[in-house]
Amino acid sequence: MNQTTPLKEELLQRLEWLIYIRWAAVVFIITAVLAAIHIFKVALLGLPIYLIALFIAIYNAGFKIYLNQIRTKSLLTDNIRRFAITQSMLDIISLTIIIHFTGGSENPFIFYFIFHTILTSMLLSKKESYLQSGIVCILAIWLFIFEYMGILPHHSIKGFLGTDLYKNITYVAAISFVFTSTIFIATFFTVSVSEKLREAALKLLEKDRLKDEYVKMVSHDLKSPLASIQSLLEVILGRFAGPIDGKVKEILQRIQKKVEFLHHYTKDLLDLSRIRAEKNLNIKKFNIKEVIDTAAEIALPKIGEKEIQLNIDIPERFPDIEADKELLTYVFLNLIANAFKYTQSGGKVWVRLSQADNVLMIEVRDTGIGIPAEDIPHIFEEFFRANNVAKTTKGTGLGLSLVKHIIERHGGRIFVESELGKGTVFTFTLPPTKT
Ligand code: ADP
């Protein structure tokens, strides 16, 4: 793997930031221009700047939609980087036009390009980052020179800065030099720091992969002997191998329970390594009710003697969803099974679906034992179990970490709210389904 290239997950996350920052930039541009014209009475041409802000908002909305789509697809990192370059180029052009309408070389805000350079250098490879900085400098210097030579009209900002500086060749040369050197120094530092961080992240990822491999190997090797022990125990407990007395039977039953837990544990470990290693999602369109029903059917028999009421609330004519069916069944199975497991007899469990702002919201709520406030931040960590359950119920602490992993791979988010002794609600989102 090329170490100067960001990893796919990192890229997608940074692209999402960039989109948020761009919204903030649009708001900043409009507010700054409004304030400059109406409060500080600066002579600015507002219209072209508003139009550019609108243009930025439109392409940003397009990028947001595209980003949601590519999250679930197995796009190559190179394609995502090309997407990042397109964004960066459009930003550079838009910023240069804004600078042109706000005083050109006389506008100190030209140094805001540094923020753009830093942010995008974290996204691109070393070569692309320097190339991008070169383009920024060439465009800016062209702008300064064209305005100096009168090829482009100069829009001075009367009431804010000196208005004749753009005609002063010493000033134009000095600002071009300071601007270019600042941009390249910023690129150099960002690229070197990002490269170091990326190398460290790659090492950690490799260690994580080795750990997953190891866990997979061990749990796989444990599976068959455990299955043999389970069937042998069944033979003995079924008295097929001869009579057994009460005390021996009791001990064997205890052993059987422990082996059952070990079997469950190895299954969870295998699921963890298998799902984490899976590169591509198997996206299909399906009815979500089917998946919830299957998950509930599997989870219900496991609650034993407890009497818990399950309510599934899906609005009528709910559209089909697009996701990995097997993985989404796993998500529902875990959340519903947990809700049953951590709720006393007489309690209630709800599964609710709704659609808000084009995002699918799913809620699994229970009236169970709740999670202590200090444990909530750790609840999605691998092997973590809250201190109010650790002694009373058996569990592996793996289910929720995998649930979170699956939801995030689908481009969704998961949240938890809980009150000790009152109940817990897990809410997760899934991106809209394309029609
Ligand atoms: P496990 O249930 O096997 O311990 P999970 O990863 O599914 O592992 O859950 C992690 C921890 O989160 C649980 O041990 C428990 O402390 C807490 N938890 C999960 N779901 C609930 C719930 N519905 N109510 C209360 N606590 C819960």
Coordinates of C-alpha atoms and ligand atoms in Angstrom, one line a residue:
M1 CA 0.0 0.0 0.0
N2 CA 1.2 3.5 -0.8
Q3 CA 2.0 5.1 2.5
T4 CA 1.5 8.7 1.2
T5 CA -2.1 7.9 0.3
P6 CA -4.9 8.2 2.9
L7 CA -6.9 5.1 3.7
K8 CA -10.5 4.8 2.4
E9 CA -12.3 5.2 5.8
E10 CA -10.1 8.2 6.7
L11 CA -10.8 9.8 3.3
L12 CA -14.6 9.4 3.6
Q13 CA -14.5 10.8 7.1
R14 CA -12.4 13.8 6.1
L15 CA -14.6 14.4 3.0
E16 CA -17.6 14.6 5.4
W17 CA -15.7 17.2 7.5
L18 CA -14.9 19.2 4.4
I19 CA -18.6 19.3 3.5
Y20 CA -19.5 20.6 6.9
I21 CA -16.7 23.2 6.8
R22 CA -17.9 24.3 3.4
W23 CA -21.5 24.9 4.8
A24 CA -19.8 27.1 7.5
A25 CA -17.8 28.9 4.8
V26 CA -21.0 29.7 2.8
V27 CA -22.6 31.1 5.9
F28 CA -19.4 33.0 6.7
I29 CA -19.1 34.5 3.2
I30 CA -22.7 35.7 3.1
T31 CA -22.6 37.1 6.7
A32 CA -19.3 38.9 6.1
V33 CA -20.5 40.5 2.9
L34 CA -23.8 41.6 4.4
A35 CA -21.9 43.0 7.4
A36 CA -19.3 44.8 5.2
I37 CA -22.0 46.4 3.0
H38 CA -24.7 47.2 5.6
I39 CA -22.9 47.7 8.8
F40 CA -19.4 48.9 7.9
K41 CA -20.6 50.7 4.7
V42 CA -17.8 49.1 2.6
A43 CA -18.3 49.6 -1.2
L44 CA -18.6 45.9 -2.2
L45 CA -20.3 44.3 -5.2
G46 CA -22.5 41.9 -3.3
L47 CA -24.3 40.1 -6.1
P48 CA -21.4 38.2 -7.7
I49 CA -20.2 37.1 -4.2
Y50 CA -23.7 35.8 -3.3
L51 CA -23.9 34.0 -6.6
I52 CA -20.6 32.2 -5.9
A53 CA -21.8 31.4 -2.4
L54 CA -24.9 29.9 -4.0
F55 CA -22.7 27.9 -6.5
I56 CA -20.6 26.6 -3.6
A57 CA -23.8 25.6 -1.7
I58 CA -25.2 23.8 -4.8
Y59 CA -22.0 21.7 -5.4
N60 CA -21.7 21.0 -1.7
A61 CA -25.2 19.6 -1.6
G62 CA -24.3 17.5 -4.7
F63 CA -21.1 16.2 -2.9
K64 CA -23.1 15.3 0.2
I65 CA -25.6 13.2 -1.8
Y66 CA -22.7 11.5 -3.7
L67 CA -20.8 10.9 -0.5
N68 CA -23.9 9.1 1.1
Q69 CA -24.1 6.9 -2.0
I70 CA -20.4 5.9 -2.1
R71 CA -20.3 5.0 1.6
T72 CA -22.1 1.8 0.9
K73 CA -20.3 1.0 -2.3
S74 CA -17.0 -0.6 -2.7
L75 CA -15.4 2.3 -4.5
L76 CA -11.6 2.2 -5.0
T77 CA -9.7 4.6 -2.8
D78 CA -8.3 6.2 -6.1
N79 CA -11.9 7.1 -7.2
I80 CA -12.7 8.7 -3.9
R81 CA -9.4 10.7 -4.1
R82 CA -10.4 11.9 -7.5
F83 CA -13.7 13.0 -6.0
A84 CA -11.6 14.9 -3.3
I85 CA -9.6 16.6 -6.1
T86 CA -12.7 17.7 -7.9
Q87 CA -14.0 19.3 -4.7
S88 CA -10.7 21.0 -4.0
M89 CA -10.5 22.4 -7.6
L90 CA -14.0 23.8 -7.4
D91 CA -13.2 25.4 -4.0
I92 CA -10.0 27.0 -5.4
I93 CA -11.7 28.5 -8.4
S94 CA -14.6 29.8 -6.3
L95 CA -12.3 31.3 -3.7
T96 CA -10.2 33.0 -6.4
I97 CA -13.3 34.5 -7.9
I98 CA -14.4 35.8 -4.5
I99 CA -11.0 37.3 -3.9
H100 CA -11.3 39.0 -7.4
F101 CA -14.5 40.7 -6.4
T102 CA -13.3 41.7 -3.0
G103 CA -10.1 43.7 -3.8
G104 CA -7.8 41.1 -5.4
S105 CA -4.2 41.5 -4.1
E106 CA -5.4 44.1 -1.6
N107 CA -7.7 41.7 0.3
P108 CA -6.0 40.2 3.3
F109 CA -8.5 37.3 3.4
I110 CA -6.5 35.8 0.5
F111 CA -4.5 34.2 3.4
Y112 CA -7.7 32.1 4.2
F113 CA -6.4 29.9 1.3
I114 CA -4.1 28.4 3.9
F115 CA -7.0 26.8 5.7
H116 CA -8.1 25.2 2.5
T117 CA -4.5 24.1 1.7
I118 CA -4.2 22.5 5.2
L119 CA -7.5 20.7 5.0
T120 CA -7.1 19.3 1.5
S121 CA -3.4 18.4 2.0
M122 CA -4.7 16.0 4.7
L123 CA -6.9 14.3 2.1
L124 CA -4.5 14.1 -0.9
S125 CA -1.3 12.3 -1.6
K126 CA 2.0 14.3 -1.3
K127 CA 2.3 14.9 -5.0
E128 CA -1.3 16.0 -5.3
S129 CA -1.0 18.3 -2.3
Y130 CA 2.0 20.1 -3.9
L131 CA 0.3 20.2 -7.2
Q132 CA -2.8 21.7 -5.7
S133 CA -0.8 24.4 -3.9
G134 CA 1.0 25.2 -7.2
I135 CA -2.4 25.8 -8.8
V136 CA -3.6 28.0 -5.9
C137 CA -0.5 30.1 -6.3
I138 CA -0.6 30.3 -10.1
L139 CA -4.3 31.4 -10.0
A140 CA -3.7 34.0 -7.3
I141 CA -0.6 35.4 -9.0
W142 CA -2.4 35.6 -12.4
L143 CA -5.2 37.4 -10.7
F144 CA -2.8 39.9 -9.2
I145 CA -1.0 40.5 -12.5
F146 CA -4.1 40.6 -14.7
E147 CA -5.6 43.2 -12.3
Y148 CA -2.2 45.1 -12.3
M149 CA -2.1 45.1 -16.1
G150 CA -5.7 46.0 -16.5
I151 CA -6.6 42.8 -18.3
L152 CA -9.1 42.1 -15.5
P153 CA -11.1 45.0 -13.9
H154 CA -10.0 45.7 -10.3
H155 CA -12.8 45.8 -7.7
S156 CA -11.5 47.9 -4.9
I157 CA -13.1 47.8 -1.5
K158 CA -13.4 51.5 -0.6
G159 CA -13.8 52.0 3.1
F160 CA -11.7 49.0 4.0
L161 CA -8.2 49.2 2.5
G162 CA -5.9 51.3 0.5
T163 CA -7.3 51.2 -3.1
D164 CA -4.2 51.8 -5.2
L165 CA -1.9 49.0 -3.9
Y166 CA -2.9 46.7 -6.8
K167 CA -1.2 49.1 -9.2
N168 CA 2.1 49.0 -7.2
I169 CA 4.4 46.4 -8.8
T170 CA 6.6 46.2 -5.7
Y171 CA 3.5 45.4 -3.6
V172 CA 2.2 42.9 -6.2
A173 CA 5.6 41.2 -6.2
A174 CA 5.9 41.2 -2.4
I175 CA 2.3 39.8 -1.8
S176 CA 2.9 37.1 -4.5
F177 CA 6.1 36.0 -2.8
V178 CA 4.7 36.0 0.8
F179 CA 1.5 34.2 -0.4
T180 CA 3.4 31.5 -2.4
S181 CA 5.9 30.9 0.4
T182 CA 3.1 30.7 3.1
I183 CA 1.1 28.3 1.0
F184 CA 4.1 26.0 0.3
I185 CA 5.3 26.1 3.9
A186 CA 1.8 25.2 5.1
T187 CA 1.7 22.3 2.6
F188 CA 5.1 21.0 3.6
F189 CA 4.1 20.9 7.3
T190 CA 0.7 19.4 6.7
V191 CA 2.0 16.7 4.4
S192 CA 4.8 15.7 6.7
V193 CA 2.5 15.5 9.8
S194 CA -0.2 13.6 7.9
E195 CA 2.4 11.2 6.5
K196 CA 3.7 10.4 10.0
L197 CA 0.2 10.0 11.4
R198 CA -0.8 7.8 8.4
E199 CA 2.2 5.5 8.9
A200 CA 1.3 5.1 12.6
A201 CA -2.4 4.4 11.7
L202 CA -1.3 1.8 9.1
K203 CA 0.9 0.0 11.7
L204 CA -2.1 -0.1 14.1
L205 CA -4.4 -1.4 11.3
E206 CA -1.9 -4.1 10.5
K207 CA -1.8 -5.1 14.2
D208 CA -5.5 -5.1 14.3
R209 CA -5.7 -7.3 11.2
L210 CA -3.3 -9.8 12.7
K211 CA -5.3 -9.8 15.9
D212 CA -8.5 -10.5 13.9
E213 CA -6.7 -13.3 12.0
Y214 CA -5.5 -14.8 15.3
V215 CA -8.9 -14.6 17.0
K216 CA -10.5 -16.2 13.9
M217 CA -8.0 -19.0 13.9
V218 CA -8.3 -19.8 17.6
S219 CA -12.1 -19.6 17.7
H220 CA -12.3 -21.7 14.5
D221 CA -10.1 -24.3 16.1
L222 CA -12.2 -24.3 19.3
K223 CA -15.5 -24.7 17.5
S224 CA -15.3 -28.4 16.6
P225 CA -14.0 -29.8 19.9
L226 CA -16.6 -27.7 21.7
A227 CA -19.3 -29.2 19.4
S228 CA -18.0 -32.7 20.2
I229 CA -18.0 -32.1 23.9
Q230 CA -21.6 -30.8 23.6
S231 CA -22.8 -33.9 21.8
L232 CA -21.0 -36.2 24.2
L233 CA -22.6 -34.5 27.1
E234 CA -26.0 -34.9 25.5
V235 CA -25.3 -38.6 25.1
I236 CA -24.3 -39.0 28.8
L237 CA -27.1 -36.8 30.1
G238 CA -29.6 -38.7 27.9
R239 CA -28.4 -41.8 29.7
F240 CA -27.4 -43.4 26.4
A241 CA -24.0 -44.4 27.8
G242 CA -25.5 -45.9 31.0
P243 CA -27.2 -44.8 34.2
I244 CA -26.0 -41.6 36.0
D245 CA -27.0 -40.6 39.5
G246 CA -28.5 -37.3 40.6
K247 CA -25.3 -35.6 41.8
V248 CA -23.3 -36.5 38.7
K249 CA -26.2 -35.4 36.5
E250 CA -26.3 -32.0 38.3
I251 CA -22.6 -31.5 37.8
L252 CA -22.8 -32.5 34.1
Q253 CA -25.6 -30.1 33.6
R254 CA -23.5 -27.3 35.0
I255 CA -20.7 -28.3 32.7
Q256 CA -23.2 -28.3 29.8
K257 CA -24.2 -24.7 30.6
K258 CA -20.5 -23.6 30.7
V259 CA -19.8 -25.3 27.4
E260 CA -22.9 -23.7 25.9
F261 CA -21.6 -20.3 26.9
L262 CA -18.1 -21.1 25.5
H263 CA -19.8 -22.1 22.2
H264 CA -21.7 -18.9 22.2
Y265 CA -18.5 -17.0 22.9
T266 CA -16.6 -18.6 20.1
K267 CA -19.5 -17.9 17.7
D268 CA -19.4 -14.2 18.6
L269 CA -15.7 -14.1 18.1
L270 CA -16.0 -15.7 14.7
D271 CA -18.8 -13.4 13.7
L272 CA -16.6 -10.5 14.8
S273 CA -13.6 -11.4 12.8
R274 CA -15.7 -12.5 9.8
I275 CA -17.8 -9.4 9.6
R276 CA -14.9 -7.0 10.2
A277 CA -12.8 -8.7 7.5
E278 CA -15.7 -8.5 5.0
K279 CA -14.7 -5.9 2.4
N280 CA -18.0 -5.5 0.5
L281 CA -21.6 -5.2 1.7
N282 CA -24.1 -7.4 -0.1
I283 CA -26.7 -4.6 -0.7
K284 CA -30.2 -5.7 -1.6
K285 CA -33.6 -4.1 -1.5
F286 CA -36.0 -5.8 1.0
N287 CA -38.8 -5.3 3.4
I288 CA -37.5 -4.3 6.8
K289 CA -40.4 -5.9 8.7
E290 CA -39.3 -9.4 7.5
V291 CA -35.9 -8.8 9.0
I292 CA -37.3 -7.6 12.3
D293 CA -39.7 -10.6 12.5
T294 CA -36.9 -13.0 11.8
A295 CA -34.7 -11.4 14.5
A296 CA -37.5 -11.4 17.0
E297 CA -38.3 -15.1 16.3
I298 CA -34.7 -16.1 17.0
A299 CA -34.4 -13.9 20.1
L300 CA -37.8 -14.8 21.7
P301 CA -37.1 -18.4 22.7
K302 CA -33.9 -17.3 24.4
I303 CA -35.7 -15.3 27.1
G304 CA -36.8 -18.4 28.9
E305 CA -39.5 -18.1 31.6
K306 CA -39.6 -14.2 31.4
E307 CA -42.8 -12.6 30.3
I308 CA -41.9 -9.6 28.2
Q309 CA -44.2 -7.8 25.8
L310 CA -42.7 -7.0 22.3
N311 CA -44.3 -4.2 20.2
I312 CA -43.2 -3.7 16.7
D313 CA -44.3 -0.3 15.3
I314 CA -43.8 0.2 11.6
P315 CA -45.8 2.9 9.7
E316 CA -48.1 1.5 7.1
R317 CA -46.7 1.3 3.5
F318 CA -43.2 1.7 4.8
P319 CA -40.8 1.7 1.8
D320 CA -38.4 -1.2 1.2
I321 CA -34.9 -0.5 2.3
E322 CA -31.5 -1.1 0.7
A323 CA -28.9 -2.7 3.0
D324 CA -27.0 -5.9 3.6
K325 CA -29.9 -8.2 4.8
E326 CA -27.8 -10.7 6.7
L327 CA -25.9 -8.0 8.6
L328 CA -29.0 -5.9 9.3
T329 CA -30.7 -9.1 10.8
Y330 CA -27.6 -9.4 13.0
V331 CA -28.1 -5.8 14.2
F332 CA -31.8 -6.3 15.1
L333 CA -31.1 -9.7 16.6
N334 CA -28.5 -8.2 18.9
L335 CA -30.5 -5.2 19.9
I336 CA -33.7 -7.1 20.5
A337 CA -31.9 -10.0 22.3
N338 CA -30.2 -7.5 24.6
A339 CA -33.4 -5.7 25.3
F340 CA -35.0 -9.0 26.4
K341 CA -31.9 -10.1 28.3
Y342 CA -31.6 -6.9 30.3
T343 CA -35.3 -6.5 31.1
Q344 CA -37.1 -8.2 34.0
S345 CA -40.3 -10.2 33.6
G346 CA -43.3 -8.0 33.1
G347 CA -41.3 -5.4 31.2
K348 CA -41.8 -4.1 27.7
V349 CA -39.7 -3.9 24.5
W350 CA -40.5 -1.7 21.5
V351 CA -39.1 -1.6 18.0
R352 CA -40.1 1.6 16.2
L353 CA -39.4 2.8 12.7
S354 CA -39.8 6.3 11.4
Q355 CA -38.6 8.4 8.5
A356 CA -37.4 12.0 9.3
D357 CA -35.6 14.3 6.8
N358 CA -35.2 11.4 4.4
V359 CA -33.3 9.4 7.0
L360 CA -34.6 6.1 8.4
M361 CA -34.7 6.1 12.2
I362 CA -34.9 2.9 14.1
E363 CA -35.5 2.7 17.8
V364 CA -35.2 -0.3 20.1
R365 CA -36.5 0.6 23.6
D366 CA -36.9 -1.4 26.8
T367 CA -38.0 -0.9 30.3
G368 CA -35.1 -2.9 31.7
I369 CA -32.2 -2.4 34.1
G370 CA -30.6 0.5 32.2
I371 CA -26.9 1.3 31.9
P372 CA -24.9 3.2 34.6
A373 CA -24.1 6.7 33.3
E374 CA -20.3 6.2 33.7
D375 CA -20.5 3.1 31.5
I376 CA -22.5 4.7 28.6
P377 CA -19.4 6.1 26.8
H378 CA -17.8 2.6 26.7
I379 CA -20.8 0.6 25.7
F380 CA -19.8 0.1 22.1
E381 CA -16.2 -1.0 22.9
E382 CA -15.2 -4.6 22.2
F383 CA -15.5 -6.8 25.3
F384 CA -17.0 -4.1 27.4
R385 CA -19.8 -5.0 29.8
A386 CA -21.5 -2.6 32.2
N387 CA -20.8 -3.1 35.9
N388 CA -24.5 -3.7 36.7
V389 CA -24.6 -6.9 34.5
A390 CA -21.1 -8.3 34.7
K391 CA -22.0 -10.6 37.7
T392 CA -25.6 -11.4 37.0
T393 CA -25.9 -12.2 33.3
K394 CA -23.5 -13.9 31.0
G395 CA -22.3 -12.2 27.9
T396 CA -19.3 -11.5 25.7
G397 CA -19.5 -7.7 25.3
L398 CA -19.0 -8.2 21.6
G399 CA -22.5 -7.7 20.1
L400 CA -22.8 -4.0 20.4
S401 CA -19.4 -3.2 19.0
L402 CA -20.3 -5.2 15.9
V403 CA -23.7 -3.6 15.7
K404 CA -22.0 -0.2 15.6
H405 CA -19.5 -1.4 13.0
I406 CA -22.3 -2.7 10.7
I407 CA -24.4 0.5 11.0
E408 CA -21.5 2.8 10.3
R409 CA -20.5 0.7 7.3
H410 CA -24.0 1.4 6.0
G411 CA -23.4 5.1 6.5
G412 CA -25.6 5.3 9.6
R413 CA -25.1 6.3 13.2
I414 CA -26.1 4.7 16.5
F415 CA -26.9 6.4 19.8
V416 CA -27.9 5.2 23.2
E417 CA -29.9 6.8 26.0
S418 CA -30.4 5.0 29.3
E419 CA -31.5 5.6 32.8
L420 CA -30.5 3.1 35.5
G421 CA -33.5 1.0 36.7
K422 CA -35.8 2.7 34.1
G423 CA -34.7 1.4 30.7
T424 CA -32.6 1.9 27.6
V425 CA -33.2 3.1 24.1
F426 CA -30.8 2.4 21.2
T427 CA -31.5 4.6 18.2
F428 CA -29.8 4.1 14.8
T429 CA -30.1 5.8 11.5
L430 CA -29.7 4.5 7.9
P431 CA -29.3 6.7 4.9
P432 CA -32.3 7.0 2.5
T433 CA -33.0 4.3 -0.1
K434 CA -32.6 5.3 -3.7
T435 CA -35.8 4.9 -5.7
Ligands
ADP1 P1 -23.3 -8.7 26.0 O1 -24.7 -8.5 26.1 O2 -22.9 -10.1 25.4 O3 -22.6 -8.5 27.3 P2 -23.1 -6.5 24.1 O4 -22.0 -6.0 23.4 O5 -24.3 -6.9 23.4 O6 -22.6 -7.7 25.0 O7 -23.5 -5.4 25.2 C1 -22.5 -4.7 25.9 C2 -23.1 -4.3 27.3 O8 -24.0 -3.3 27.1 C3 -23.8 -5.3 28.0 O9 -22.9 -6.2 28.7 C4 -24.7 -4.5 28.9 O10 -23.9 -4.0 30.0 C5 -25.0 -3.3 28.1 N1 -26.3 -3.4 27.4 C6 -26.6 -3.7 26.1 N2 -27.9 -3.6 25.8 C7 -28.5 -3.3 27.0 C8 -29.9 -3.0 27.3 N3 -30.8 -3.1 26.5 N4 -30.1 -2.7 28.6 C9 -29.1 -2.5 29.5 N5 -27.8 -2.7 29.3 C10 -27.5 -3.1 28.0

